[in-house]
Coordinates of C-alpha atoms in Angstrom, one line a residue:
M525 CA 25.9 -9.1 -13.0
K526 CA 24.3 -6.0 -14.4
T527 CA 20.6 -5.7 -13.4
S528 CA 20.1 -5.0 -17.5
D529 CA 20.6 -8.9 -17.9
F530 CA 17.1 -9.0 -15.6
Y531 CA 15.3 -7.1 -18.2
Y532 CA 12.7 -8.6 -20.7
D533 CA 9.7 -6.7 -22.1
L534 CA 6.3 -7.7 -21.8
P535 CA 3.6 -5.8 -23.4
Q536 CA 1.1 -3.6 -21.5
E537 CA -2.3 -5.3 -21.9
L538 CA -0.8 -8.6 -20.2
I539 CA 0.0 -6.8 -16.8
A540 CA -3.8 -8.0 -15.0
Q541 CA -4.9 -5.5 -13.8
D542 CA -8.3 -7.6 -11.9
P543 CA -8.5 -11.0 -10.0
L544 CA -10.2 -13.8 -11.9
E545 CA -14.0 -14.5 -10.8
D546 CA -12.3 -18.4 -10.0
R547 CA -9.1 -17.5 -7.5
S548 CA -7.6 -21.1 -9.2
S549 CA -8.7 -20.8 -12.9
S550 CA -5.1 -18.9 -13.7
R551 CA -3.2 -20.7 -15.8
L552 CA 0.0 -22.4 -14.8
L553 CA 3.5 -22.9 -16.7
V554 CA 5.7 -25.9 -15.1
L555 CA 9.8 -24.6 -15.4
H556 CA 11.7 -28.4 -14.7
R557 CA 14.8 -27.0 -13.3
E558 CA 17.4 -29.6 -15.4
T559 CA 16.0 -29.6 -18.3
G560 CA 14.0 -26.1 -19.0
E561 CA 11.5 -27.2 -21.0
W562 CA 8.0 -26.6 -20.0
E563 CA 4.2 -27.5 -20.1
H564 CA 1.1 -25.2 -20.3
R565 CA -1.9 -26.5 -17.4
S566 CA -4.0 -25.1 -15.4
F567 CA -3.2 -24.1 -11.6
R568 CA -5.6 -26.7 -11.2
D569 CA -3.5 -29.3 -12.6
I570 CA -1.0 -27.8 -9.2
L571 CA -2.2 -31.5 -7.2
E572 CA 0.1 -33.3 -10.4
Y573 CA 2.8 -31.9 -9.1
L574 CA 2.2 -32.7 -6.0
H575 CA 3.1 -36.1 -4.0
P576 CA 2.5 -37.6 -1.1
G577 CA 5.1 -36.7 1.1
D578 CA 6.1 -33.7 -0.2
C579 CA 5.7 -29.5 2.0
L580 CA 3.9 -26.8 0.3
V581 CA 5.1 -23.6 2.4
V582 CA 2.5 -21.0 2.5
N583 CA 2.7 -17.2 4.0
D584 CA 0.0 -16.1 6.3
T585 CA 0.6 -12.7 6.7
K586 CA -2.8 -10.4 5.9
V587 CA -2.2 -7.4 4.0
I588 CA -3.5 -3.9 6.0
P589 CA -5.5 -1.4 4.5
A590 CA -2.1 0.4 4.5
R591 CA -3.1 3.5 2.3
L592 CA -5.5 6.5 3.9
M593 CA -6.1 9.9 2.4
G594 CA -6.5 12.7 4.6
E595 CA -6.0 16.7 4.8
K596 CA -3.2 18.6 6.4
E597 CA -4.8 21.0 9.2
G598 CA -5.4 24.7 8.8
T599 CA -5.2 24.5 4.5
G600 CA -6.6 21.2 3.5
A601 CA -4.5 20.2 1.1
G602 CA -5.1 16.9 0.3
I603 CA -2.2 14.2 1.8
E604 CA -2.3 10.1 1.1
V605 CA 0.0 7.9 3.4
L606 CA 0.8 4.8 3.1
L607 CA 1.1 3.0 6.2
L608 CA 4.8 1.0 5.9
K609 CA 6.6 -0.8 9.4
R610 CA 4.9 0.2 12.9
R611 CA 7.8 1.0 15.4
E612 CA 5.3 1.2 18.7
G613 CA 2.6 1.5 19.6
N614 CA 0.6 2.5 23.2
P615 CA -3.4 2.9 23.9
G616 CA -4.5 5.8 21.8
E617 CA -1.4 6.0 19.3
T618 CA 0.2 4.5 17.0
V619 CA 4.0 5.5 15.5
W620 CA 4.5 4.0 12.1
E621 CA 7.4 5.0 9.5
T622 CA 5.2 5.7 6.2
L623 CA 5.5 6.7 2.4
V624 CA 3.6 10.3 2.4
K625 CA 2.7 12.4 -1.1
P626 CA 3.4 14.7 -1.5
G627 CA 6.4 15.1 0.9
K628 CA 6.1 18.3 0.7
K629 CA 3.1 19.5 2.1
A630 CA 4.4 16.3 5.0
R631 CA 6.8 18.5 7.3
P632 CA 7.8 17.5 10.9
G633 CA 5.1 19.4 13.1
A634 CA 2.4 18.6 10.3
R635 CA -0.6 17.9 10.9
I636 CA -2.9 15.9 9.1
L637 CA -6.7 14.7 9.2
F638 CA -8.3 11.1 8.6
G639 CA -11.6 10.4 8.1
G640 CA -12.8 14.8 9.5
G641 CA -10.6 13.9 12.2
I642 CA -11.4 10.3 13.3
L643 CA -7.9 10.2 13.4
T644 CA -5.1 12.2 13.4
G645 CA -1.6 11.9 12.4
E646 CA 2.0 14.3 13.7
V647 CA 4.6 14.3 11.3
L648 CA 7.8 13.7 13.7
E649 CA 10.3 13.0 11.2
V650 CA 11.6 12.5 8.0
V651 CA 13.5 8.9 7.8
E652 CA 15.8 7.1 4.9
E653 CA 14.8 7.9 1.8
G654 CA 12.3 10.8 2.0
N655 CA 9.7 8.3 4.7
R656 CA 8.0 9.8 7.5
L657 CA 7.1 8.9 11.1
I658 CA 4.4 10.0 11.9
R659 CA 2.6 9.4 14.9
F660 CA -1.5 8.8 14.8
T661 CA -3.7 9.5 17.7
Y662 CA -7.6 8.3 18.3
E663 CA -10.3 6.8 20.6
G664 CA -11.1 3.3 20.2
I665 CA -8.9 0.7 18.3
F666 CA -6.8 1.6 15.8
E667 CA -7.5 -1.4 13.3
E668 CA -10.5 -0.8 13.4
I669 CA -10.2 3.0 11.8
L670 CA -8.2 1.3 10.1
D671 CA -10.4 -0.6 8.1
Q672 CA -13.3 1.7 7.6
L673 CA -11.0 4.5 6.3
G674 CA -8.1 3.0 4.8
Q675 CA -7.9 2.2 0.5
M676 CA -6.0 -1.8 0.1
P677 CA -2.2 -0.4 -1.3
L678 CA -2.4 -2.1 -4.9
P679 CA 1.2 -2.4 -6.5
P680 CA 1.4 1.0 -8.6
Y681 CA 0.6 -0.4 -11.9
I682 CA -2.7 -1.7 -11.1
T683 CA -4.7 1.1 -12.4
H684 CA -8.1 -0.5 -11.1
Q685 CA -9.6 0.3 -8.3
L686 CA -10.3 -3.1 -6.3
K687 CA -14.6 -4.0 -6.2
D688 CA -13.7 -7.1 -3.2
K689 CA -10.7 -6.4 -0.9
N690 CA -10.6 -9.7 -0.6
R691 CA -9.5 -10.8 -4.1
Y692 CA -6.1 -9.1 -2.5
Q693 CA -5.7 -11.4 0.7
T694 CA -5.0 -15.6 -0.1
V695 CA -7.7 -17.4 1.7
Y696 CA -5.3 -18.4 4.9
A697 CA -4.1 -14.5 6.1
K698 CA -3.9 -13.9 9.4
H699 CA -1.7 -12.0 10.9
E700 CA -2.1 -8.4 9.7
G701 CA 1.0 -6.6 8.4
S702 CA 1.8 -6.6 5.2
A703 CA 1.6 -3.9 2.8
A704 CA 1.3 -6.5 -0.2
A705 CA 0.0 -9.5 -1.0
P706 CA 2.0 -12.8 -1.5
T707 CA 0.6 -12.9 -4.3
A708 CA 1.2 -16.9 -6.3
G709 CA -1.2 -17.6 -2.9
L710 CA -4.1 -15.7 -4.5
H711 CA -4.4 -18.1 -6.8
F712 CA -5.4 -21.2 -4.1
T713 CA -9.0 -21.9 -3.3
P714 CA -10.0 -23.8 0.1
E715 CA -11.3 -26.3 -2.0
L716 CA -8.3 -27.3 -3.4
L717 CA -5.8 -27.1 -0.6
E718 CA -8.0 -29.5 1.0
E719 CA -7.3 -31.4 -1.9
I720 CA -3.4 -31.7 -2.0
Q721 CA -3.1 -32.3 2.0
K722 CA -6.2 -35.7 1.1
K723 CA -3.6 -36.0 -1.3
G724 CA -0.6 -36.3 1.5
V725 CA 0.8 -33.2 0.7
K726 CA 1.7 -31.4 4.3
L727 CA 0.9 -27.5 4.6
A728 CA 3.5 -25.0 7.1
H729 CA 2.2 -21.2 7.7
V730 CA 5.4 -19.2 8.4
T731 CA 4.9 -15.7 8.5
L732 CA 6.7 -12.0 5.9
H733 CA 5.4 -8.7 6.4
V734 CA 5.4 -7.7 3.0
G735 CA 6.8 -4.5 2.3
L736 CA 7.0 -1.8 -0.7
G737 CA 10.5 -3.2 -1.0
T738 CA 9.4 -5.5 -3.1
F739 CA 8.1 -2.7 -6.0
R740 CA 11.3 -0.5 -5.5
P741 CA 13.7 -0.4 -8.7
V742 CA 16.8 -1.9 -8.7
K743 CA 18.5 1.4 -9.1
V744 CA 21.9 0.4 -9.2
E745 CA 24.0 -1.4 -12.2
E746 CA 25.5 -3.3 -10.8
V747 CA 23.3 -6.4 -9.0
T748 CA 25.4 -6.8 -6.0
E749 CA 25.4 -3.8 -4.8
H750 CA 21.5 -3.7 -3.8
H751 CA 21.0 -3.2 -0.8
M752 CA 17.2 -4.6 0.4
H753 CA 14.4 -3.0 3.0
T754 CA 13.9 -5.1 6.2
E755 CA 11.3 -7.1 6.5
F756 CA 10.2 -8.4 9.7
Y757 CA 9.6 -13.1 9.5
V758 CA 8.0 -15.2 12.2
V759 CA 8.9 -19.7 11.7
E760 CA 6.9 -21.3 14.6
E761 CA 8.2 -24.6 16.6
E762 CA 5.6 -26.9 15.5
E763 CA 6.4 -25.2 11.0
A764 CA 9.7 -25.2 12.2
R765 CA 8.8 -29.4 13.0
V766 CA 6.3 -30.1 10.1
I767 CA 9.1 -29.1 7.5
N768 CA 12.7 -30.4 8.5
E769 CA 10.8 -33.5 9.1
T770 CA 9.4 -33.1 5.7
K771 CA 13.3 -33.4 4.9
A772 CA 15.0 -35.9 6.9
S773 CA 11.8 -38.4 5.3
G774 CA 12.8 -37.6 1.6
G775 CA 10.3 -34.7 0.8
R776 CA 10.3 -31.7 -1.0
V777 CA 9.6 -28.6 0.2
I778 CA 7.8 -26.9 -2.2
C779 CA 7.4 -22.9 -1.5
V780 CA 4.4 -20.5 -2.9
G781 CA 5.5 -17.3 -3.3
T782 CA 9.3 -15.5 -3.1
T783 CA 8.3 -14.1 0.3
S784 CA 8.1 -17.6 2.2
C785 CA 10.7 -18.9 -0.2
R786 CA 12.9 -15.7 1.6
T787 CA 11.5 -16.5 5.4
L788 CA 12.6 -20.7 5.0
E789 CA 16.2 -19.2 3.9
S790 CA 16.5 -16.3 6.1
A791 CA 15.9 -19.0 9.4
A792 CA 18.2 -21.9 7.5
E793 CA 21.4 -23.1 9.0
A794 CA 24.0 -24.1 7.5
D795 CA 23.2 -27.9 7.4
G796 CA 19.7 -26.9 5.9
T797 CA 18.0 -27.1 9.3
L798 CA 14.8 -24.4 9.9
R799 CA 15.5 -22.7 13.5
A800 CA 12.4 -21.1 14.6
G801 CA 12.4 -18.1 15.5
S802 CA 11.6 -14.5 14.5
G803 CA 13.7 -10.9 13.6
W804 CA 13.7 -9.3 10.7
T805 CA 15.7 -10.1 7.6
D806 CA 17.0 -8.1 4.0
I807 CA 18.2 -11.4 2.6
F808 CA 19.1 -10.5 -0.9
I809 CA 18.6 -14.0 -3.3
Y810 CA 20.3 -13.4 -6.8
P811 CA 22.2 -15.9 -9.8
G812 CA 25.2 -17.4 -7.8
Y813 CA 23.2 -18.3 -4.5
E814 CA 23.0 -21.7 -3.0
F815 CA 19.6 -23.1 -1.7
K816 CA 19.6 -24.7 1.4
I817 CA 15.9 -26.0 2.5
L818 CA 13.7 -24.5 -0.4
D819 CA 13.1 -27.6 -3.5
G820 CA 10.1 -26.1 -5.7
L821 CA 8.9 -22.9 -5.9
I822 CA 5.6 -21.6 -7.2
T823 CA 5.0 -17.8 -8.2
N824 CA 3.7 -15.3 -9.6
F825 CA 5.7 -13.8 -13.2
H826 CA 7.4 -11.0 -12.0
L827 CA 8.6 -6.6 -13.0
P828 CA 11.7 -7.2 -15.5
E829 CA 14.8 -6.2 -13.4
S830 CA 13.5 -6.8 -10.1
T831 CA 15.0 -8.5 -7.4
L832 CA 12.0 -10.9 -7.8
L833 CA 12.9 -11.9 -10.6
M834 CA 16.7 -12.4 -9.6
L835 CA 15.6 -14.8 -7.4
V836 CA 13.3 -17.0 -9.5
S837 CA 16.5 -16.9 -11.8
A838 CA 19.1 -17.8 -8.5
L839 CA 16.3 -21.2 -8.6
C840 CA 16.7 -22.4 -12.2
G841 CA 19.2 -19.9 -14.4
Q842 CA 19.2 -16.7 -15.5
E843 CA 18.7 -17.7 -19.0
R844 CA 16.4 -21.0 -19.0
I845 CA 14.1 -18.0 -16.6
L846 CA 14.0 -15.7 -19.5
A847 CA 13.2 -17.6 -22.0
A848 CA 10.7 -19.2 -20.3
Y849 CA 9.4 -15.4 -19.8
E850 CA 10.0 -14.9 -23.7
E851 CA 7.1 -18.8 -24.1
A852 CA 4.8 -16.5 -21.6
V853 CA 4.6 -13.1 -23.3
R854 CA 4.4 -15.5 -26.6
Q855 CA 2.2 -17.5 -24.7
R856 CA -0.3 -13.7 -23.6
Y857 CA -0.1 -15.3 -20.1
R858 CA -1.9 -12.4 -17.2
F859 CA 1.2 -11.1 -15.4
F860 CA 2.2 -9.3 -12.1
S861 CA 0.2 -9.8 -9.0
F862 CA -3.6 -10.7 -10.0
G863 CA -2.1 -12.6 -13.0
D864 CA -0.7 -16.0 -14.1
A865 CA 1.1 -18.9 -12.0
M866 CA 4.8 -20.8 -12.6
L867 CA 6.1 -23.8 -11.3
I868 CA 9.6 -23.8 -10.7
Q869 CA 10.7 -27.4 -10.2

């Protein structure tokens, strides 16, 4: 299976640069797994496709303003730091694995000042793929300083400035820790979620902190040789119970986004039950994978040759997915993080 098997041609102008004013006014392409047929709808019509007894699974991770602009101590040279993973934390200091640009200015021992010294970083070492471990020191609460100094780490294909930070958060975002949003959830409003629950559809929350690996291109020719980055997930006892009861009673489990899907499949037992707990996952889902829990997926349109496109191809078949993507291009759907949505059922 070649990476190039997952290529499709996307006109640049179809990459959405700004979120819509009304979250739920996005378009929705409904793709039927068994037949390969599709329908063109509005996202609000998702109600028609959810049935009493189903369970909608959302990822309640919260994006942190992880992009920091600093200056190298002594020279004043500009350095951009992107927080990836918290390695350790103590009062007044915390160590993060980071992505730094330009890397040549951030050798071990280099000190970086942020906000005129409100936050100070010291490069400890260079780790895998050129990432840097940085020890940050500060007075007060790190999250509050980050909120003051940091910017939202928008994907590289979004060039417009985000006017409202909250538009890159889901309305149910709760647990801070992501470097990117679980973007399929951006289409939901509190009102739409309330209508869904009134219909008798259960809502279950899981957490997976999205890393930048989600944007990293697949650089190997053979799909099976690609290595996924690890991401931290949590499945609480009560949420696992709701999902397991849904399966046991014949309801469908429909994940909102590939991150919710990867969380469930990472925590699934061989018999299809969901195990509560937490841990790190590097699960890579591509065609040939047999889903243990997932019955349907609400997702955005993904980059060509990406691991996310491979995941949805595993669910519906590569040919059917690429045909649906070609149709979405013909119909001028909006693509990627701030774009339109797809329901695969």
